[in-house]
XYZ file of C-alpha atoms in Angstrom:
505
model
C -3.251 -110.616 -93.763
C -6.437 -110.184 -95.749
C -7.258 -110.557 -99.383
C -7.302 -106.756 -99.761
C -3.480 -106.733 -99.789
C -3.363 -108.750 -102.989
C -2.779 -106.997 -106.299
C -5.764 -106.551 -108.647
C -6.252 -109.318 -111.185
C -6.530 -108.711 -114.942
C -10.005 -108.133 -116.296
C -11.868 -111.314 -117.151
C -14.321 -109.356 -119.317
C -11.805 -108.151 -121.917
C -11.876 -111.332 -123.986
C -10.529 -109.425 -126.980
C -7.377 -108.503 -125.072
C -7.000 -112.040 -123.728
C -7.277 -113.508 -127.224
C -4.624 -111.138 -128.586
C -2.358 -111.925 -125.646
C -2.755 -115.657 -126.295
C -1.885 -115.251 -129.973
C 1.211 -113.218 -129.094
C 2.407 -115.761 -126.512
C 2.058 -118.629 -128.981
C 3.753 -116.662 -131.757
C 6.786 -116.268 -129.495
C 6.803 -120.022 -128.660
C 5.885 -119.271 -125.043
C 4.810 -122.888 -124.516
C 5.902 -125.888 -122.452
C 8.029 -127.173 -125.332
C 9.384 -123.713 -126.083
C 10.455 -123.224 -122.461
C 12.203 -126.592 -122.370
C 14.102 -125.750 -125.546
C 15.119 -122.327 -124.248
C 15.986 -123.134 -120.649
C 17.205 -126.699 -120.872
C 16.005 -129.516 -118.621
C 17.862 -128.534 -115.401
C 16.659 -124.916 -115.374
C 13.146 -125.976 -116.439
C 12.987 -128.479 -113.565
C 14.340 -125.881 -111.139
C 11.439 -123.559 -112.014
C 9.035 -126.287 -110.875
C 10.809 -126.118 -107.502
C 10.394 -122.320 -107.423
C 14.135 -121.878 -107.962
C 14.668 -119.058 -110.453
C 18.434 -118.506 -110.656
C 19.064 -121.079 -113.459
C 16.249 -119.570 -115.544
C 17.536 -116.044 -114.950
C 20.943 -117.118 -116.246
C 19.344 -118.763 -119.289
C 17.382 -115.629 -120.266
C 20.119 -113.015 -120.475
C 19.658 -112.644 -124.233
C 17.288 -110.395 -126.149
C 14.900 -112.847 -127.867
C 11.112 -112.376 -127.558
C 10.782 -115.649 -125.650
C 13.418 -114.611 -123.108
C 11.540 -111.364 -122.514
C 8.309 -113.262 -121.852
C 9.963 -115.713 -119.478
C 11.466 -112.860 -117.477
C 8.152 -111.024 -117.455
C 5.607 -113.746 -116.621
C 7.597 -116.550 -115.012
C 10.427 -114.732 -113.240
C 8.454 -111.557 -112.431
C 11.271 -109.274 -113.566
C 10.685 -105.745 -114.911
C 11.232 -105.562 -118.673
C 11.637 -102.380 -120.752
C 8.372 -101.201 -122.291
C 9.882 -100.981 -125.763
C 11.117 -104.571 -125.589
C 7.699 -105.866 -124.512
C 6.011 -103.832 -127.244
C 7.934 -105.860 -129.821
C 6.314 -109.066 -128.496
C 2.925 -108.251 -126.959
C 0.041 -105.825 -127.569
C 1.476 -103.930 -124.636
C -1.050 -101.076 -124.408
C -3.943 -103.532 -124.515
C -2.263 -105.621 -121.797
C -1.752 -102.530 -119.644
C -5.370 -101.507 -120.090
C -6.615 -105.039 -119.425
C -4.572 -105.368 -116.251
C -2.143 -108.073 -117.383
C 0.789 -105.663 -117.093
C 1.651 -102.693 -114.865
C 4.033 -99.766 -115.503
C 6.953 -99.361 -113.114
C 9.888 -96.979 -113.065
C 8.699 -94.922 -116.023
C 9.863 -97.059 -118.935
C 9.435 -100.623 -117.640
C 6.509 -102.989 -117.175
C 5.903 -105.944 -114.852
C 3.377 -108.773 -114.934
C 0.304 -108.549 -112.708
C -0.004 -112.348 -112.524
C 2.090 -115.438 -113.120
C 1.320 -116.999 -116.512
C 2.773 -120.484 -116.894
C 2.652 -122.585 -120.078
C 1.126 -126.014 -119.547
C 0.939 -128.785 -122.121
C -2.447 -130.467 -122.431
C -2.815 -134.248 -122.825
C -3.444 -133.920 -126.550
C -0.588 -131.498 -127.140
C -2.701 -128.411 -126.449
C -0.902 -125.196 -125.518
C -2.543 -124.022 -122.297
C -1.666 -121.296 -119.801
C -2.229 -121.457 -116.035
C -2.746 -118.125 -114.308
C -1.891 -117.696 -110.623
C -0.808 -115.038 -108.189
C 2.747 -113.735 -108.496
C 5.241 -116.105 -106.918
C 2.583 -118.766 -106.466
C 2.966 -120.900 -109.578
C 4.089 -123.855 -107.465
C 3.353 -124.232 -103.768
C 5.842 -125.215 -101.113
C 9.213 -123.669 -101.907
C 8.638 -119.977 -101.432
C 6.690 -119.730 -98.217
C 3.524 -118.750 -100.069
C 1.331 -118.879 -97.016
C 3.373 -116.248 -95.252
C 2.324 -113.699 -97.873
C -1.438 -113.862 -97.866
C -4.092 -116.386 -96.996
C -6.149 -115.635 -100.118
C -3.497 -116.315 -102.741
C -4.326 -118.489 -105.727
C -1.725 -121.141 -106.408
C -0.816 -122.538 -109.787
C -0.205 -126.138 -110.769
C 1.660 -128.360 -108.316
C 2.183 -132.073 -107.974
C -1.250 -132.665 -106.432
C -2.965 -130.868 -109.323
C -1.236 -132.939 -111.986
C -1.805 -136.157 -110.011
C -5.552 -135.563 -109.899
C -5.647 -134.585 -113.576
C -3.802 -137.798 -114.423
C -6.068 -140.188 -112.500
C -9.318 -138.600 -113.707
C -11.465 -140.735 -116.002
C -11.669 -138.964 -119.358
C -14.852 -139.783 -121.268
C -17.403 -137.576 -123.021
C -19.910 -136.360 -120.405
C -22.736 -133.861 -120.262
C -21.875 -132.169 -116.964
C -18.682 -131.948 -114.906
C -17.975 -130.198 -111.611
C -14.582 -128.915 -110.434
C -15.074 -128.340 -106.716
C -12.504 -125.997 -105.185
C -11.181 -124.964 -108.575
C -8.220 -122.791 -107.513
C -6.407 -121.688 -110.662
C -8.754 -123.786 -112.829
C -6.537 -126.633 -114.018
C -9.156 -129.362 -113.424
C -11.865 -127.267 -115.103
C -9.528 -126.763 -118.056
C -9.047 -130.516 -118.469
C -12.775 -131.190 -118.023
C -13.669 -128.621 -120.678
C -12.106 -130.902 -123.288
C -14.648 -133.700 -122.771
C -17.621 -132.192 -120.900
C -20.441 -130.270 -122.559
C -20.892 -128.115 -119.447
C -18.327 -127.428 -116.720
C -19.197 -125.901 -113.361
C -16.407 -124.671 -111.080
C -16.772 -123.631 -107.459
C -14.520 -122.088 -104.835
C -14.884 -120.405 -101.472
C -12.360 -117.781 -102.626
C -13.824 -115.367 -105.227
C -10.275 -114.562 -106.343
C -9.869 -118.210 -107.374
C -13.005 -118.036 -109.530
C -11.667 -114.916 -111.274
C -8.338 -116.671 -111.842
C -10.072 -119.742 -113.273
C -11.882 -117.519 -115.772
C -8.509 -116.099 -116.837
C -6.923 -119.549 -117.154
C -9.741 -120.823 -119.345
C -9.839 -117.741 -121.551
C -6.074 -117.525 -122.018
C -5.994 -121.251 -122.860
C -8.668 -120.850 -125.525
C -11.121 -123.066 -123.617
C -14.870 -122.532 -123.198
C -15.944 -120.507 -120.180
C -17.139 -122.413 -117.104
C -20.166 -121.799 -114.888
C -18.374 -120.193 -111.898
C -20.003 -120.242 -108.467
C -18.797 -119.038 -105.089
C -19.312 -121.113 -101.966
C -18.214 -124.038 -99.820
C -18.339 -127.717 -100.778
C -21.567 -128.603 -102.623
C -23.552 -125.556 -101.449
C -23.145 -123.577 -104.713
C -24.642 -126.384 -106.840
C -27.506 -127.271 -104.472
C -29.176 -130.464 -105.735
C -27.695 -130.518 -109.252
C -26.141 -133.775 -110.421
C -23.087 -134.438 -112.559
C -21.415 -137.152 -114.582
C -17.967 -136.229 -113.250
C -16.906 -134.519 -110.027
C -13.247 -133.744 -109.359
C -11.727 -132.010 -106.371
C -8.280 -131.221 -105.038
C -9.720 -129.744 -101.852
C -7.950 -127.891 -99.031
C -7.338 -131.216 -97.314
C -4.551 -130.318 -94.872
C -5.402 -131.399 -91.322
C -4.351 -128.430 -89.203
C -5.250 -126.570 -86.003
C -7.553 -123.923 -87.455
C -7.927 -122.676 -91.020
C -5.125 -120.123 -91.271
C -4.502 -120.670 -94.996
C -7.658 -121.012 -97.065
C -5.869 -122.445 -100.104
C -4.839 -125.596 -98.209
C -6.444 -125.893 -94.719
C -9.789 -127.628 -94.474
C -11.322 -125.449 -91.778
C -13.100 -128.400 -90.177
C -11.903 -130.597 -87.352
C -9.462 -133.335 -88.297
C -10.304 -134.949 -91.635
C -13.971 -133.922 -91.501
C -13.764 -131.830 -94.677
C -12.607 -134.777 -96.778
C -15.125 -137.089 -95.117
C -17.965 -134.628 -95.778
C -16.919 -134.134 -99.373
C -16.770 -137.861 -100.117
C -19.927 -138.816 -98.224
C -22.011 -136.092 -99.910
C -20.750 -136.789 -103.431
C -22.980 -139.817 -104.031
C -26.164 -137.741 -104.134
C -24.590 -135.399 -106.709
C -23.610 -138.151 -109.155
C -25.669 -139.358 -112.090
C -25.861 -143.119 -112.625
C -22.478 -144.344 -113.836
C -20.839 -141.049 -112.895
C -17.426 -140.704 -111.240
C -16.258 -138.572 -108.330
C -12.487 -138.354 -107.863
C -10.638 -136.674 -105.015
C -7.264 -136.239 -103.411
C -7.521 -136.455 -99.645
C -5.797 -136.739 -96.283
C -7.131 -139.012 -93.558
C -6.267 -139.612 -89.943
C -4.740 -142.825 -88.620
C -6.330 -142.942 -85.191
C -5.034 -145.050 -82.335
C -7.021 -148.297 -82.044
C -8.778 -147.841 -85.411
C -8.033 -149.441 -88.781
C -7.592 -146.706 -91.392
C -9.444 -148.840 -93.942
C -12.493 -149.066 -91.677
C -12.398 -145.287 -91.303
C -12.348 -144.726 -95.062
C -14.928 -147.420 -95.746
C -17.394 -145.531 -93.543
C -17.021 -142.468 -95.799
C -18.296 -144.219 -98.953
C -21.875 -143.170 -99.764
C -24.662 -145.661 -100.481
C -25.033 -146.834 -104.048
C -21.380 -146.156 -104.927
C -18.490 -148.441 -105.707
C -15.159 -147.101 -104.441
C -11.465 -147.537 -105.095
C -9.281 -145.895 -102.435
C -5.499 -145.928 -102.765
C -3.267 -144.819 -99.907
C -0.095 -143.487 -101.495
C 1.788 -142.202 -98.462
C 1.698 -142.187 -94.662
C 3.498 -139.663 -92.451
C 3.792 -139.641 -88.691
C 2.394 -136.538 -87.026
C 5.792 -134.842 -86.643
C 6.665 -135.291 -90.334
C 3.225 -134.055 -91.319
C 3.376 -130.933 -89.126
C 6.868 -130.074 -90.371
C 5.854 -130.468 -94.012
C 3.016 -127.983 -93.797
C 4.853 -125.553 -91.530
C 7.539 -125.407 -94.221
C 4.849 -125.000 -96.885
C 3.687 -121.864 -95.077
C 7.243 -120.569 -94.739
C 6.987 -120.637 -90.952
C 10.467 -122.167 -90.672
C 11.897 -118.899 -92.013
C 10.155 -116.753 -89.405
C 10.399 -116.178 -85.669
C 11.701 -119.402 -84.014
C 9.483 -118.889 -80.982
C 6.381 -118.508 -83.148
C 7.424 -121.540 -85.208
C 7.757 -123.659 -82.067
C 4.388 -122.484 -80.791
C 2.683 -123.413 -84.060
C 4.443 -126.784 -84.161
C 3.296 -127.424 -80.583
C -0.291 -126.502 -81.528
C -0.277 -129.106 -84.337
C 0.952 -131.819 -81.983
C -1.603 -130.811 -79.332
C -4.357 -131.140 -81.927
C -3.213 -134.591 -82.999
C -2.761 -135.756 -79.415
C -6.284 -134.647 -78.494
C -7.670 -136.646 -81.429
C -5.404 -139.658 -80.751
C -3.983 -139.313 -84.252
C -0.689 -141.159 -84.738
C -0.211 -140.602 -88.498
C -1.841 -139.071 -91.582
C -2.470 -140.865 -94.856
C -2.610 -139.307 -98.313
C -4.105 -140.792 -101.443
C -6.771 -140.983 -104.099
C -10.465 -141.674 -103.679
C -12.609 -142.631 -106.668
C -16.355 -143.205 -106.406
C -18.598 -144.513 -109.150
C -22.353 -144.456 -108.761
C -23.437 -147.985 -109.656
C -26.601 -148.477 -107.613
C -25.356 -151.977 -106.775
C -26.983 -153.687 -103.805
C -23.570 -154.937 -102.734
C -21.112 -152.227 -103.800
C -17.449 -152.969 -104.375
C -15.202 -151.057 -101.967
C -11.520 -151.690 -102.610
C -8.972 -150.122 -100.259
C -5.269 -150.673 -100.689
C -1.888 -149.269 -99.794
C 0.215 -148.680 -102.906
C 3.289 -146.448 -102.359
C 5.049 -147.803 -105.452
C 5.650 -145.951 -108.754
C 2.751 -145.875 -111.230
C 2.463 -144.770 -114.860
C 0.461 -141.598 -115.343
C -2.009 -140.832 -116.785
C -4.111 -143.442 -114.973
C -7.591 -142.409 -116.082
C -8.009 -145.419 -118.367
C -6.665 -147.691 -115.615
C -9.246 -146.317 -113.180
C -12.085 -146.820 -115.639
C -10.880 -150.371 -116.418
C -10.864 -151.174 -112.694
C -14.583 -150.443 -112.407
C -15.359 -152.276 -115.648
C -13.679 -155.352 -114.152
C -15.697 -154.855 -110.975
C -18.896 -155.019 -113.047
C -17.707 -158.134 -114.841
C -16.751 -160.036 -111.695
C -19.943 -158.984 -109.916
C -22.042 -160.597 -112.638
C -19.929 -163.742 -113.205
C -19.801 -166.579 -110.694
C -17.145 -169.301 -110.832
C -19.060 -171.343 -113.402
C -19.409 -168.299 -115.648
C -15.692 -167.545 -115.315
C -14.849 -171.016 -116.634
C -16.946 -170.448 -119.747
C -15.430 -166.995 -120.287
C -12.648 -166.078 -122.702
C -9.723 -163.960 -121.511
C -6.718 -162.186 -122.992
C -3.437 -161.313 -121.330
C -3.173 -157.574 -120.690
C -0.469 -155.574 -122.439
C 3.132 -155.493 -121.232
C 2.945 -158.292 -118.647
C 6.175 -160.131 -117.895
C 6.805 -163.306 -115.926
C 9.600 -163.618 -113.388
C 10.701 -166.944 -111.895
C 12.368 -166.909 -108.487
C 14.431 -169.779 -107.202
C 17.934 -171.103 -106.602
C 20.274 -171.226 -109.626
C 20.049 -174.557 -111.397
C 16.861 -175.642 -109.621
C 14.475 -177.621 -111.807
C 11.393 -175.736 -110.615
C 11.096 -172.124 -109.415
C 10.190 -171.433 -105.791
C 7.502 -169.101 -107.046
C 6.393 -167.221 -110.155
C 5.668 -163.498 -110.273
C 3.589 -161.731 -112.920
C 4.492 -158.060 -113.259
C 2.797 -155.173 -115.065
C 4.858 -152.553 -116.851
C 1.903 -150.213 -117.380
C -0.742 -148.538 -115.225
C -0.470 -149.456 -111.542
C 2.599 -151.622 -112.269
C 1.415 -154.369 -109.980
C 3.210 -157.607 -109.245
C 1.457 -160.739 -108.002
C 2.774 -164.141 -106.972
C 1.049 -167.080 -108.670
C 1.514 -170.844 -108.919
C 2.687 -172.529 -112.095
C -0.883 -173.372 -113.132
C -2.021 -169.732 -112.943
C 1.141 -168.578 -114.727
C 0.587 -171.117 -117.490
C -3.079 -170.155 -117.716
C -2.284 -166.436 -118.086
C 0.346 -167.147 -120.712
C -2.092 -169.074 -122.892
C -4.926 -166.535 -122.669
C -5.374 -164.973 -126.100
C -9.173 -164.896 -126.248
C -9.601 -167.995 -128.419
C -10.205 -170.736 -125.831
C -12.523 -170.656 -122.821
C -10.937 -170.712 -119.368
C -12.325 -174.194 -118.767
C -10.768 -175.646 -121.931
C -7.389 -174.071 -121.065
C -7.512 -175.651 -117.602
C -8.400 -179.058 -119.079
C -5.329 -178.848 -121.304
C -3.121 -177.822 -118.363
C -4.501 -180.707 -116.275
C -3.541 -183.150 -119.003
C -0.011 -181.678 -119.190
C 0.642 -181.807 -115.435
C -1.218 -185.057 -114.808
C -3.847 -183.541 -112.521
C -7.553 -184.350 -112.242
C -9.271 -181.753 -114.508
C -12.327 -181.604 -112.232
C -10.201 -180.735 -109.205
C -8.253 -178.187 -111.204
C -11.437 -176.525 -112.430
C -12.661 -176.430 -108.856
C -9.646 -174.718 -107.295
C -8.520 -172.298 -110.034
C -11.419 -169.795 -110.404
C -10.227 -167.905 -107.312
C -6.878 -167.255 -109.027
C -8.611 -166.318 -112.281
C -10.756 -163.860 -110.341
C -7.656 -162.327 -108.744
C -5.895 -161.990 -112.115
C -8.936 -160.241 -113.565
C -9.405 -158.035 -110.501
C -5.820 -156.797 -110.646
C -5.794 -156.332 -114.415
C -3.385 -159.084 -115.482
C -5.994 -160.682 -117.744
C -9.050 -159.089 -119.320
C -12.368 -160.457 -120.548
C -11.964 -160.915 -124.301
C -14.309 -158.896 -126.466
């Protein structure tokens, strides 16, 4: 199917209509909080899974908010007179937000979904009808050019992005514009690109309906639309799915294997200003006979530090089934489904791919002669948003890069917030078998330490230098202070690196 089968989008030029529509939506409490109050948690959560029956049952009344939910979220026809009590209906018809059907009813031309910003802002994400959340409804079976709304990947990327005032930000592969919307809150200028012109139009609608500044919208692939321009922040939730061909432009990379993600990451360094961040979601191949970390390490551009976190790994059968379901192929012709499944496995077999990893990639342009490249597997729960945690990681990298062991011993440290100590051993034993320090914030790491390191961390409050703390511990445990000073900096370095202790200001 081609993009010509898709319904026309509302006008992005009628800013007066968009502003009046926004005011009317807010007046009716058509917001994330308003929806939760109206629908209740179960029905609200079901909507995120593209299940509409609970919300339909919860909107059988005649309140303005119920009318809006049925119109924009459930895509139900609503009587013209009822909509006219809530919205500037004639303006919305003229501007393309609504369409007449059946004589005296109107329907929405697009999905409009309330979205709460990080500071309590009332935002609205525009997407194609039935495409607010990918995965449950077989979106790909409808049209390859659809524009999806906000899904789990979108919110994950928004949560890990470093939020600091910047001059220029780039949202590459903008889709419905959620990353551009976030960036507009802390960037003087936001550029947004997409290969799909329909996505750029939708982004303009999302920004305008959310009351955000307009972005510089450019059509094209990867970095081509911005040529040699540089940015302080680059974010991208690209079409990273590794598939045979590029059947669905909203998700399939269109290059062989994981080449799209590799190209995106490797070219980002030249587009970053000094100190700038580039943050991506990505898939990568686990190839037979090759360490996945070596593969990812080769992607990192010169002059950039990197922190790469693998969140999930799927074998090739799980991966193929996931994305065949995403396209709705499991609901179609069984013979065609089997043929497509077979094509995925043929592709992986030819490339000797045994599994596919998914995770986050963050680059920071540091210009360091010996850049820090940290790769780790972390499938455990984390606390979003993680933007401050990501920024703190690179600040610790800078600190450790400029402090040798002697400098660490003269440094002052403070225990990070919400760290607890766990002692593991047999009941009644005088000494624990080992001690674990555990974070209750951010990455929620846990690390095993000896009693000296545990005691050291517990005393750190920024007042005494590390060396003086170790001298006191040596006196308590009857150990030679020189030997203790000699063997402990490696543990101090690890505690700093993982965020259990922080350099005191």
